[in-house]
Structure formats: structure tokens, C-alpha cells
PDB file of C-alpha atoms in Angstrom:
ATOM      1  CA  GLN X   1     -16.357   1.538 -37.484  1.00  0.00           C
ATOM      2  CA  ILE X   2     -13.805   0.552 -35.199  1.00  0.00           C
ATOM      3  CA  CYS X   3     -13.910  -3.241 -36.271  1.00  0.00           C
ATOM      4  CA  LYS X   4     -13.955  -2.201 -39.824  1.00  0.00           C
ATOM      5  CA  ALA X   5     -10.867   0.072 -39.441  1.00  0.00           C
ATOM      6  CA  LEU X   6      -9.324  -3.291 -37.441  1.00  0.00           C
ATOM      7  CA  LEU X   7     -10.088  -5.315 -40.378  1.00  0.00           C
ATOM      8  CA  VAL X   8     -12.121  -8.081 -38.295  1.00  0.00           C
ATOM      9  CA  ASP X   9     -15.584  -9.191 -38.167  1.00  0.00           C
ATOM     10  CA  PRO X  10     -17.012  -8.935 -34.731  1.00  0.00           C
ATOM     11  CA  LYS X  11     -19.030 -12.353 -35.352  1.00  0.00           C
ATOM     12  CA  VAL X  12     -16.033 -14.060 -36.695  1.00  0.00           C
ATOM     13  CA  GLY X  13     -12.687 -12.699 -35.092  1.00  0.00           C
ATOM     14  CA  LEU X  14      -9.490 -12.818 -36.346  1.00  0.00           C
ATOM     15  CA  LYS X  15      -8.233 -15.494 -38.622  1.00  0.00           C
ATOM     16  CA  GLN X  16      -5.661 -18.121 -37.032  1.00  0.00           C
ATOM     17  CA  ARG X  17      -3.458 -17.621 -40.093  1.00  0.00           C
ATOM     18  CA  GLU X  18      -4.126 -14.032 -40.829  1.00  0.00           C
ATOM     19  CA  GLN X  19      -1.182 -12.722 -43.209  1.00  0.00           C
ATOM     20  CA  VAL X  20      -2.444  -8.971 -43.479  1.00  0.00           C
ATOM     21  CA  GLY X  21       0.097  -6.870 -44.771  1.00  0.00           C
ATOM     22  CA  THR X  22       2.363  -9.260 -46.025  1.00  0.00           C
ATOM     23  CA  SER X  23       3.415  -9.492 -49.899  1.00  0.00           C
ATOM     24  CA  ALA X  24       2.444 -12.719 -51.746  1.00  0.00           C
ATOM     25  CA  GLY X  25       4.778 -15.499 -51.707  1.00  0.00           C
ATOM     26  CA  HIS X  26       6.437 -13.983 -48.397  1.00  0.00           C
ATOM     27  CA  HIS X  27       5.825 -16.190 -45.437  1.00  0.00           C
ATOM     28  CA  ALA X  28       5.479 -14.544 -41.999  1.00  0.00           C
ATOM     29  CA  GLU X  29       4.240 -15.491 -38.605  1.00  0.00           C
ATOM     30  CA  PRO X  30       0.452 -15.150 -37.763  1.00  0.00           C
ATOM     31  CA  PHE X  31      -0.573 -11.402 -36.897  1.00  0.00           C
ATOM     32  CA  GLN X  32       2.943 -10.372 -37.451  1.00  0.00           C
ATOM     33  CA  ALA X  33       1.685  -7.260 -39.256  1.00  0.00           C
ATOM     34  CA  ARG X  34      -0.952  -6.447 -36.296  1.00  0.00           C
ATOM     35  CA  ARG X  35       2.179  -6.894 -33.823  1.00  0.00           C
ATOM     36  CA  GLU X  36       4.677  -4.775 -35.728  1.00  0.00           C
ATOM     37  CA  VAL X  37       2.149  -1.786 -35.862  1.00  0.00           C
ATOM     38  CA  PHE X  38       0.427  -2.092 -32.317  1.00  0.00           C
ATOM     39  CA  GLY X  39       2.670  -4.210 -30.379  1.00  0.00           C
ATOM     40  CA  ARG X  40       2.531  -7.303 -28.392  1.00  0.00           C
ATOM     41  CA  ASN X  41       0.518  -7.845 -25.101  1.00  0.00           C
ATOM     42  CA  THR X  42       3.687  -8.295 -23.120  1.00  0.00           C
ATOM     43  CA  LEU X  43       5.550  -5.534 -20.969  1.00  0.00           C
ATOM     44  CA  PRO X  44       9.122  -4.988 -21.776  1.00  0.00           C
ATOM     45  CA  GLU X  45      11.241  -6.962 -19.120  1.00  0.00           C
ATOM     46  CA  ALA X  46      12.061  -4.501 -16.269  1.00  0.00           C
ATOM     47  CA  HIS X  47      15.669  -3.803 -15.485  1.00  0.00           C
ATOM     48  CA  ALA X  48      17.130  -6.782 -13.218  1.00  0.00           C
ATOM     49  CA  VAL X  49      18.996  -5.429 -10.067  1.00  0.00           C
ATOM     50  CA  THR X  50      22.320  -7.003  -9.832  1.00  0.00           C
ATOM     51  CA  PHE X  51      23.976  -9.042  -6.606  1.00  0.00           C
ATOM     52  CA  LEU X  52      26.340  -5.996  -6.543  1.00  0.00           C
ATOM     53  CA  GLN X  53      24.230  -3.351  -6.526  1.00  0.00           C
ATOM     54  CA  LEU X  54      22.062  -4.997  -3.867  1.00  0.00           C
ATOM     55  CA  LEU X  55      25.329  -5.344  -2.048  1.00  0.00           C
ATOM     56  CA  ILE X  56      26.457  -1.811  -2.367  1.00  0.00           C
ATOM     57  CA  ALA X  57      22.755  -0.839  -1.317  1.00  0.00           C
ATOM     58  CA  ALA X  58      23.220  -2.790   1.837  1.00  0.00           C
ATOM     59  CA  TYR X  59      26.485  -1.209   2.669  1.00  0.00           C
ATOM     60  CA  ASN X  60      25.218   2.267   2.298  1.00  0.00           C
ATOM     61  CA  ASP X  61      24.271   2.578   5.966  1.00  0.00           C
ATOM     62  CA  ARG X  62      25.598   5.022   8.012  1.00  0.00           C
ATOM     63  CA  THR X  63      25.811   2.581  10.808  1.00  0.00           C
ATOM     64  CA  LEU X  64      27.661   0.211   8.826  1.00  0.00           C
ATOM     65  CA  ILE X  65      30.125   3.018   7.442  1.00  0.00           C
ATOM     66  CA  MET X  66      30.686   4.027  11.270  1.00  0.00           C
ATOM     67  CA  LEU X  67      31.562   0.445  12.301  1.00  0.00           C
ATOM     68  CA  THR X  68      34.019   0.360   9.063  1.00  0.00           C
ATOM     69  CA  ILE X  69      35.826   3.473  10.183  1.00  0.00           C
ATOM     70  CA  ALA X  70      35.902   2.285  13.583  1.00  0.00           C
ATOM     71  CA  SER X  71      37.319  -1.215  12.461  1.00  0.00           C
ATOM     72  CA  VAL X  72      40.173   0.411  10.474  1.00  0.00           C
ATOM     73  CA  VAL X  73      41.129   2.544  13.301  1.00  0.00           C
ATOM     74  CA  SER X  74      41.056  -0.230  15.752  1.00  0.00           C
ATOM     75  CA  LEU X  75      43.038  -2.721  13.267  1.00  0.00           C
ATOM     76  CA  ALA X  76      45.601   0.004  13.009  1.00  0.00           C
ATOM     77  CA  VAL X  77      45.873   0.501  16.317  1.00  0.00           C
ATOM     78  CA  GLY X  78      46.099  -3.010  17.374  1.00  0.00           C
ATOM     79  CA  VAL X  79      48.940  -3.679  14.763  1.00  0.00           C
ATOM     80  CA  TYR X  80      50.689  -0.804  15.655  1.00  0.00           C
ATOM     81  CA  ASP X  81      50.739  -1.710  19.312  1.00  0.00           C
ATOM     82  CA  ASP X  82      51.812  -5.359  18.570  1.00  0.00           C
ATOM     83  CA  MET X  83      54.541  -4.451  16.213  1.00  0.00           C
ATOM     84  CA  LEU X  84      56.368  -1.427  18.216  1.00  0.00           C
ATOM     85  CA  GLY X  85      53.764  -0.707  21.356  1.00  0.00           C
ATOM     86  CA  SER X  86      53.636  -2.262  24.555  1.00  0.00           C
ATOM     87  CA  HIS X  87      52.981  -5.745  23.300  1.00  0.00           C
ATOM     88  CA  LYS X  88      55.866  -6.249  20.702  1.00  0.00           C
ATOM     89  CA  ASN X  89      57.355  -8.830  22.982  1.00  0.00           C
ATOM     90  CA  ASP X  90      54.427 -10.674  23.255  1.00  0.00           C
ATOM     91  CA  GLU X  91      54.595 -14.517  21.668  1.00  0.00           C
ATOM     92  CA  VAL X  92      50.768 -14.248  20.867  1.00  0.00           C
ATOM     93  CA  LYS X  93      49.665 -11.243  18.729  1.00  0.00           C
ATOM     94  CA  VAL X  94      46.029 -10.408  19.469  1.00  0.00           C
ATOM     95  CA  GLY X  95      45.754  -6.545  18.934  1.00  0.00           C
ATOM     96  CA  TRP X  96      44.229  -7.102  15.396  1.00  0.00           C
ATOM     97  CA  VAL X  97      41.423  -9.401  16.511  1.00  0.00           C
ATOM     98  CA  GLU X  98      39.151  -6.622  17.568  1.00  0.00           C
ATOM     99  CA  GLY X  99      39.487  -4.753  14.281  1.00  0.00           C
ATOM    100  CA  ALA X 100      39.098  -7.911  12.144  1.00  0.00           C
ATOM    101  CA  ALA X 101      35.973  -8.982  14.366  1.00  0.00           C
ATOM    102  CA  ILE X 102      34.174  -5.589  13.425  1.00  0.00           C
ATOM    103  CA  SER X 103      35.167  -5.755   9.784  1.00  0.00           C
ATOM    104  CA  LEU X 104      34.171  -9.252   9.715  1.00  0.00           C
ATOM    105  CA  ALA X 105      30.884  -8.452  11.185  1.00  0.00           C
ATOM    106  CA  VAL X 106      29.966  -5.654   8.640  1.00  0.00           C
ATOM    107  CA  VAL X 107      30.842  -7.999   5.644  1.00  0.00           C
ATOM    108  CA  VAL X 108      28.298 -10.703   7.272  1.00  0.00           C
ATOM    109  CA  VAL X 109      25.467  -7.957   7.666  1.00  0.00           C
ATOM    110  CA  CYS X 110      26.056  -6.797   3.864  1.00  0.00           C
ATOM    111  CA  PHE X 111      26.035 -10.084   2.583  1.00  0.00           C
ATOM    112  CA  THR X 112      23.182 -11.214   4.573  1.00  0.00           C
ATOM    113  CA  ASN X 113      20.943  -8.302   3.637  1.00  0.00           C
ATOM    114  CA  ALA X 114      22.069  -8.633   0.092  1.00  0.00           C
ATOM    115  CA  ILE X 115      21.361 -12.264  -0.159  1.00  0.00           C
ATOM    116  CA  ASN X 116      17.922 -11.978   1.145  1.00  0.00           C
ATOM    117  CA  ASP X 117      17.067  -8.941  -1.108  1.00  0.00           C
ATOM    118  CA  TYR X 118      18.360 -10.948  -4.089  1.00  0.00           C
ATOM    119  CA  GLN X 119      16.282 -14.183  -3.358  1.00  0.00           C
ATOM    120  CA  LYS X 120      13.162 -11.703  -2.780  1.00  0.00           C
ATOM    121  CA  GLU X 121      13.889 -10.154  -6.232  1.00  0.00           C
ATOM    122  CA  LYS X 122      13.937 -13.610  -7.819  1.00  0.00           C
ATOM    123  CA  GLN X 123      10.924 -14.655  -6.131  1.00  0.00           C
ATOM    124  CA  PHE X 124       9.025 -11.587  -7.324  1.00  0.00           C
ATOM    125  CA  GLN X 125      10.044 -12.115 -10.581  1.00  0.00           C
ATOM    126  CA  LYS X 126       8.484 -15.754 -10.553  1.00  0.00           C
ATOM    127  CA  LEU X 127       5.392 -14.457  -8.906  1.00  0.00           C
ATOM    128  CA  ASN X 128       4.895 -11.855 -11.613  1.00  0.00           C
ATOM    129  CA  ALA X 129       5.417 -14.382 -14.384  1.00  0.00           C
ATOM    130  CA  LYS X 130       2.927 -16.750 -12.771  1.00  0.00           C
ATOM    131  CA  LYS X 131       0.270 -13.844 -12.568  1.00  0.00           C
ATOM    132  CA  GLU X 132       0.590 -13.494 -16.274  1.00  0.00           C
ATOM    133  CA  ASP X 133       0.062 -17.031 -16.989  1.00  0.00           C
ATOM    134  CA  ARG X 134      -3.514 -17.208 -17.695  1.00  0.00           C
ATOM    135  CA  THR X 135      -5.957 -17.662 -20.595  1.00  0.00           C
ATOM    136  CA  VAL X 136      -8.833 -15.786 -21.907  1.00  0.00           C
ATOM    137  CA  LYS X 137     -11.776 -16.645 -24.250  1.00  0.00           C
ATOM    138  CA  THR X 138     -11.661 -15.204 -27.766  1.00  0.00           C
ATOM    139  CA  LEU X 139     -13.137 -15.688 -31.374  1.00  0.00           C
ATOM    140  CA  ARG X 140     -11.082 -17.071 -33.826  1.00  0.00           C
ATOM    141  CA  ASP X 141     -12.212 -17.971 -37.385  1.00  0.00           C
ATOM    142  CA  GLY X 142     -15.748 -18.011 -35.877  1.00  0.00           C
ATOM    143  CA  ASN X 143     -14.895 -20.519 -32.994  1.00  0.00           C
ATOM    144  CA  GLU X 144     -14.641 -19.993 -29.294  1.00  0.00           C
ATOM    145  CA  VAL X 145     -11.063 -20.620 -28.305  1.00  0.00           C
ATOM    146  CA  GLU X 146      -8.775 -19.944 -25.002  1.00  0.00           C
ATOM    147  CA  ILE X 147      -5.667 -18.300 -25.586  1.00  0.00           C
ATOM    148  CA  GLY X 148      -2.742 -16.968 -23.566  1.00  0.00           C
ATOM    149  CA  VAL X 149      -3.025 -13.410 -22.574  1.00  0.00           C
ATOM    150  CA  GLN X 150       0.410 -12.545 -24.238  1.00  0.00           C
ATOM    151  CA  GLU X 151      -1.226 -13.960 -27.619  1.00  0.00           C
ATOM    152  CA  ILE X 152      -3.834 -11.425 -27.598  1.00  0.00           C
ATOM    153  CA  ASN X 153      -3.859  -8.939 -30.628  1.00  0.00           C
ATOM    154  CA  VAL X 154      -5.440  -5.469 -31.556  1.00  0.00           C
ATOM    155  CA  GLY X 155      -8.512  -6.581 -33.388  1.00  0.00           C
ATOM    156  CA  ASP X 156      -9.244  -9.675 -31.061  1.00  0.00           C
ATOM    157  CA  ILE X 157     -12.619 -10.266 -30.197  1.00  0.00           C
ATOM    158  CA  LEU X 158     -12.758 -11.239 -26.475  1.00  0.00           C
ATOM    159  CA  LEU X 159     -15.693 -12.860 -24.436  1.00  0.00           C
ATOM    160  CA  ILE X 160     -16.126 -11.453 -20.849  1.00  0.00           C
ATOM    161  CA  GLU X 161     -17.516 -13.615 -18.259  1.00  0.00           C
ATOM    162  CA  PRO X 162     -17.882 -12.606 -14.572  1.00  0.00           C
ATOM    163  CA  GLY X 163     -14.822 -13.011 -12.397  1.00  0.00           C
ATOM    164  CA  ASP X 164     -12.563 -12.150 -15.425  1.00  0.00           C
ATOM    165  CA  ILE X 165      -9.494  -9.393 -15.077  1.00  0.00           C
ATOM    166  CA  ILE X 166      -9.562  -7.600 -18.299  1.00  0.00           C
ATOM    167  CA  PRO X 167      -5.749  -7.958 -19.799  1.00  0.00           C
ATOM    168  CA  VAL X 168      -6.104  -5.435 -22.604  1.00  0.00           C
ATOM    169  CA  ASP X 169      -8.170  -2.184 -23.376  1.00  0.00           C
ATOM    170  CA  GLY X 170     -11.224  -2.453 -25.575  1.00  0.00           C
ATOM    171  CA  VAL X 171     -14.552  -1.140 -26.614  1.00  0.00           C
ATOM    172  CA  TYR X 172     -17.722  -2.875 -25.716  1.00  0.00           C
ATOM    173  CA  LEU X 173     -19.713  -4.803 -28.682  1.00  0.00           C
ATOM    174  CA  GLY X 174     -22.640  -6.369 -26.978  1.00  0.00           C
ATOM    175  CA  GLY X 175     -23.763  -8.559 -23.862  1.00  0.00           C
ATOM    176  CA  HIS X 176     -26.099  -8.425 -21.183  1.00  0.00           C
ATOM    177  CA  ASN X 177     -26.018  -6.156 -17.959  1.00  0.00           C
ATOM    178  CA  MET X 178     -22.211  -5.980 -17.695  1.00  0.00           C
ATOM    179  CA  THR X 179     -20.779  -4.420 -14.618  1.00  0.00           C
ATOM    180  CA  CYS X 180     -17.071  -3.545 -13.975  1.00  0.00           C
ATOM    181  CA  ASP X 181     -14.933  -3.174 -10.933  1.00  0.00           C
ATOM    182  CA  GLU X 182     -12.051  -0.264 -12.343  1.00  0.00           C
ATOM    183  CA  SER X 183     -10.846   0.741  -8.983  1.00  0.00           C
ATOM    184  CA  SER X 184      -7.312  -0.768  -9.749  1.00  0.00           C
ATOM    185  CA  ALA X 185      -6.897   1.196 -12.869  1.00  0.00           C
ATOM    186  CA  THR X 186      -9.069   4.544 -11.811  1.00  0.00           C
ATOM    187  CA  GLY X 187      -9.269   4.393  -8.085  1.00  0.00           C
ATOM    188  CA  GLU X 188     -12.991   4.962  -8.353  1.00  0.00           C
ATOM    189  CA  SER X 189     -14.818   2.129  -6.053  1.00  0.00           C
ATOM    190  CA  ASP X 190     -18.179   2.369  -7.686  1.00  0.00           C
ATOM    191  CA  ALA X 191     -19.332  -0.287 -10.221  1.00  0.00           C
ATOM    192  CA  ILE X 192     -19.444   0.958 -13.589  1.00  0.00           C
ATOM    193  CA  LYS X 193     -22.125  -0.619 -16.033  1.00  0.00           C
ATOM    194  CA  LYS X 194     -20.811  -1.071 -19.554  1.00  0.00           C
ATOM    195  CA  GLY X 195     -23.109  -0.881 -22.784  1.00  0.00           C
ATOM    196  CA  LEU X 196     -23.110   0.726 -26.404  1.00  0.00           C
ATOM    197  CA  ALA X 197     -22.522   4.471 -26.482  1.00  0.00           C
ATOM    198  CA  SER X 198     -25.772   4.838 -28.143  1.00  0.00           C
ATOM    199  CA  ASP X 199     -27.499   3.702 -25.332  1.00  0.00           C
ATOM    200  CA  GLY X 200     -25.876   6.410 -23.098  1.00  0.00           C
ATOM    201  CA  ARG X 201     -23.520   3.783 -21.194  1.00  0.00           C
ATOM    202  CA  ASP X 202     -19.636   3.433 -20.933  1.00  0.00           C
ATOM    203  CA  PRO X 203     -18.426   1.514 -23.819  1.00  0.00           C
ATOM    204  CA  PHE X 204     -14.651   1.660 -23.021  1.00  0.00           C
ATOM    205  CA  ILE X 205     -13.110  -1.246 -20.831  1.00  0.00           C
ATOM    206  CA  LEU X 206      -9.783  -0.758 -19.330  1.00  0.00           C
ATOM    207  CA  SER X 207      -7.189  -3.143 -18.689  1.00  0.00           C
ATOM    208  CA  GLY X 208      -7.055  -4.160 -15.063  1.00  0.00           C
ATOM    209  CA  ALA X 209     -10.802  -3.769 -14.619  1.00  0.00           C
ATOM    210  CA  LYS X 210     -12.524  -6.869 -12.916  1.00  0.00           C
ATOM    211  CA  VAL X 211     -16.023  -8.148 -14.274  1.00  0.00           C
ATOM    212  CA  LEU X 212     -18.395  -8.109 -11.467  1.00  0.00           C
ATOM    213  CA  GLU X 213     -21.542  -9.565 -13.151  1.00  0.00           C
ATOM    214  CA  GLY X 214     -22.998  -9.869 -16.961  1.00  0.00           C
ATOM    215  CA  VAL X 215     -21.446 -11.180 -19.966  1.00  0.00           C
ATOM    216  CA  GLY X 216     -20.490  -9.540 -23.057  1.00  0.00           C
ATOM    217  CA  SER X 217     -17.961  -9.187 -25.630  1.00  0.00           C
ATOM    218  CA  MET X 218     -15.145  -6.638 -26.598  1.00  0.00           C
ATOM    219  CA  VAL X 219     -12.784  -5.741 -29.505  1.00  0.00           C
ATOM    220  CA  VAL X 220      -9.416  -4.976 -28.314  1.00  0.00           C
ATOM    221  CA  VAL X 221      -7.780  -1.456 -29.289  1.00  0.00           C
ATOM    222  CA  ALA X 222      -4.820  -1.372 -27.021  1.00  0.00           C
ATOM    223  CA  VAL X 223      -2.319  -4.217 -25.677  1.00  0.00           C
ATOM    224  CA  GLY X 224       0.924  -4.271 -23.789  1.00  0.00           C
ATOM    225  CA  PRO X 225       2.643  -0.706 -22.630  1.00  0.00           C
ATOM    226  CA  ARG X 226       0.188   0.984 -25.064  1.00  0.00           C
ATOM    227  CA  SER X 227      -2.957  -0.414 -22.745  1.00  0.00           C
ATOM    228  CA  PHE X 228      -3.852   1.664 -19.633  1.00  0.00           C
ATOM    229  CA  TYR X 229      -2.615  -0.931 -17.238  1.00  0.00           C
ATOM    230  CA  GLY X 230       0.441  -0.885 -19.308  1.00  0.00           C
ATOM    231  CA  LYS X 231       1.122   2.480 -19.065  1.00  0.00           C
ATOM    232  CA  ILE X 232       0.547   2.492 -15.312  1.00  0.00           C
ATOM    233  CA  MET X 233       3.135  -0.358 -14.994  1.00  0.00           C
ATOM    234  CA  MET X 234       5.820   1.393 -16.826  1.00  0.00           C
ATOM    235  CA  ALA X 235       5.136   4.693 -15.148  1.00  0.00           C
ATOM    236  CA  MET X 236       5.565   2.729 -11.723  1.00  0.00           C
ATOM    237  CA  ARG X 237       9.250   1.379 -12.936  1.00  0.00           C
ATOM    238  CA  GLN X 238      10.375   4.643 -13.785  1.00  0.00           C
ATOM    239  CA  GLY X 239       9.046   6.371 -10.404  1.00  0.00           C
ATOM    240  CA  GLN X 240      11.182   5.724  -7.319  1.00  0.00           C
ATOM    241  CA  ALA X 241       9.261   3.635  -4.432  1.00  0.00           C
ATOM    242  CA  SER X 242       8.381   5.776  -1.375  1.00  0.00           C
ATOM    243  CA  GLU X 243       9.431   4.684   1.832  1.00  0.00           C
ATOM    244  CA  THR X 244       6.799   3.454   4.313  1.00  0.00           C
ATOM    245  CA  PRO X 245       6.266   5.516   7.775  1.00  0.00           C
ATOM    246  CA  LEU X 246       8.204   2.614   9.442  1.00  0.00           C
ATOM    247  CA  GLN X 247      11.112   2.795   7.246  1.00  0.00           C
ATOM    248  CA  ARG X 248      11.315   6.502   7.716  1.00  0.00           C
ATOM    249  CA  LYS X 249      11.109   6.134  11.585  1.00  0.00           C
ATOM    250  CA  LEU X 250      13.682   3.365  11.421  1.00  0.00           C
ATOM    251  CA  ASP X 251      16.013   5.405   8.923  1.00  0.00           C
ATOM    252  CA  VAL X 252      15.848   8.484  11.623  1.00  0.00           C
ATOM    253  CA  LEU X 253      16.514   6.095  14.700  1.00  0.00           C
ATOM    254  CA  ALA X 254      19.816   4.873  12.738  1.00  0.00           C
ATOM    255  CA  GLU X 255      20.897   8.080  11.925  1.00  0.00           C
ATOM    256  CA  GLN X 256      20.481   9.049  15.512  1.00  0.00           C
ATOM    257  CA  ILE X 257      22.285   6.004  16.747  1.00  0.00           C
ATOM    258  CA  ALA X 258      25.082   7.006  14.424  1.00  0.00           C
ATOM    259  CA  LYS X 259      25.312  10.435  15.425  1.00  0.00           C
ATOM    260  CA  TYR X 260      25.406   9.489  19.229  1.00  0.00           C
ATOM    261  CA  GLY X 261      27.759   6.676  18.617  1.00  0.00           C
ATOM    262  CA  MET X 262      30.128   8.985  16.313  1.00  0.00           C
ATOM    263  CA  SER X 263      29.901  11.695  19.321  1.00  0.00           C
ATOM    264  CA  ALA X 264      30.790   9.129  22.351  1.00  0.00           C
ATOM    265  CA  ALA X 265      33.645   7.711  20.003  1.00  0.00           C
ATOM    266  CA  ILE X 266      35.152  11.100  19.423  1.00  0.00           C
ATOM    267  CA  LEU X 267      34.724  12.048  22.928  1.00  0.00           C
ATOM    268  CA  LEU X 268      36.574   8.861  24.011  1.00  0.00           C
ATOM    269  CA  LEU X 269      39.167   9.512  21.434  1.00  0.00           C
ATOM    270  CA  MET X 270      39.839  12.935  22.768  1.00  0.00           C
ATOM    271  CA  THR X 271      39.901  11.643  26.415  1.00  0.00           C
ATOM    272  CA  LEU X 272      42.194   8.930  25.766  1.00  0.00           C
ATOM    273  CA  THR X 273      44.682  11.522  23.641  1.00  0.00           C
ATOM    274  CA  ILE X 274      44.615  13.698  26.389  1.00  0.00           C
ATOM    275  CA  LYS X 275      45.708  10.949  28.509  1.00  0.00           C
ATOM    276  CA  TYR X 276      48.247   9.755  26.669  1.00  0.00           C
ATOM    277  CA  LEU X 277      49.748  13.190  25.998  1.00  0.00           C
ATOM    278  CA  VAL X 278      49.765  13.652  29.884  1.00  0.00           C
ATOM    279  CA  ARG X 279      51.813  10.571  30.227  1.00  0.00           C
ATOM    280  CA  CYS X 280      54.186  11.522  27.664  1.00  0.00           C
ATOM    281  CA  ALA X 281      55.097  14.584  29.518  1.00  0.00           C
ATOM    282  CA  LEU X 282      55.521  12.661  32.924  1.00  0.00           C
ATOM    283  CA  ALA X 283      57.500  10.078  31.205  1.00  0.00           C
ATOM    284  CA  PRO X 284      61.436  10.316  31.078  1.00  0.00           C
ATOM    285  CA  GLU X 285      61.588   9.265  27.569  1.00  0.00           C
ATOM    286  CA  PHE X 286      59.253   9.419  24.376  1.00  0.00           C
ATOM    287  CA  PRO X 287      57.413   7.839  23.405  1.00  0.00           C
ATOM    288  CA  PRO X 288      56.612   5.947  26.701  1.00  0.00           C
ATOM    289  CA  PHE X 289      56.481   2.168  25.370  1.00  0.00           C
ATOM    290  CA  SER X 290      56.543   0.730  28.748  1.00  0.00           C
ATOM    291  CA  ILE X 291      53.365   2.712  29.874  1.00  0.00           C
TER     292      ILE X 291
END
């Protein structure tokens, strides 16, 4: 009944030049009507992360923010000391060097992290594209042909062999001693035997399952984001990636370093301020440029 509803003969498969649902005299691409109703076996492109977003994410670190504040303070104090302070008469002005060096270090760290993450993102996209670049065997016009997984349509009759990774959802039609590992889709490690529902076996073959043994055929009933594996992938895109235990420990360590560093800086600033005020009180003029 499923094959009848999908307008496909399980012994012949789809026609290579099928024009189902098109009006007379109207030229359309093969399987266009099926793809308009059931979709293509491709997932929508994931939102690409821009280099600017990676740069902002790299800078969003408490240690780098603390160093930025320190560089601004150091640069302001150094410029003031060079222009109006004790080094105003020096030929070479070097008070700005320390603050500028800290700022340069922050910029280098941010750009290095952003470039590394950007390259990893591009490599990951190429790897995903390569992973989907494979072929499957199907029936078309009664002949066994190989097509790319992106060209699979709802109603196609797939021929399954040991070692195949099922790219779509389907219903078992026939075969011999077929066993699938659906742990990647369901989390269950036990192998599941497939067969006809009339024989009391599971006829549903989920996308992402691996054929362990046996051969058979199945009719495709769901592709792309409507398949079981496609729904999982789309849900993973929408969810936020959880941090690993190592990342959480490193975040705690970085936060502690930032707190201790900021506390030490505030203590040093208070000590130097008190020292400066005491010298101002003891000096004959204010501000005591000569000190």
C-alpha cells in the first residue's frame, strides 16, 4: 500500500524521466513534483560563522579584558609622565611602550585564536561535504543504478548491502537475514533484525543505521530534514554546544587568575596612590614633578 500511495512499482522503481503532477506540454525537471511535496535529501546550509563573530568571541575573555584595561591605564600614565611628568624633558619618550606592548599582545592573541577557529570551521565544512559525497544503489526503470545520496527521492527503491549506512528513512520490502545497527540514531547498541511486519519483525529502517549483515530492499518514505537523522541534525544546530569538563575547569582557572590579578592590581594601585599622596604632602610644591 505504501508503494501504491507513492506511485512506484517495487520491482521497477521510479522512472528516470518521471513527470508526475506536471501539466501537459509543461517541461519540468525529473522528480520535480516529488521534491516539491517531500523535499530533497539535503539539509539546509548551516549558518556560517563570520570571522568578525569569531574575533569577538575570542576577545570575550576576562583575562583579555583585564589586560585591555591595564594597557589603557598604563598607556595613559605613560603618556602623562612623558608629557607632563618627570620625563617631560627626556629626548626619548618611552612611557607609552609598556601600554602599547600589552595592547599589541591582546590583539595578537585575539587574531590568532580567531584565525585558528575560522580555519577549523572551513575544514569542518569541507569534511561534512566529503562525508555526504557517496553513492547508493537503487532501482530506476527496472535497472540497478548508482546515484548520489542527494539525488534520492521519496518512493525510490534502495538496494541494501552489508556495510551500507542508510541515508534516508524507509520501509523494508524484502531480502534475506537483514540486521541493522541503529545505535547512532536510537542509542541502542543491540542489533535489530529487519523484516516484514506480517512476520512480526521491525519493518522500519531509520536513516543513520548501518547494515551489519544480510541484503534487501526498501522504499524511501522520508528524506532530508524530514528523516529521523535529519531531524537530529537540525535539532543539534539549534541547540547550544555543551562544554566539556576540561573546558569548564579551564574557565574556572581563568576566572580565578583574573580575580587574583585584578585584586593584586587594585592593591598595588592603592599602595602607589597612598605613596604618591604622602610625597605630595611632604613636597614644597604640588604636584611634585621632581619626585
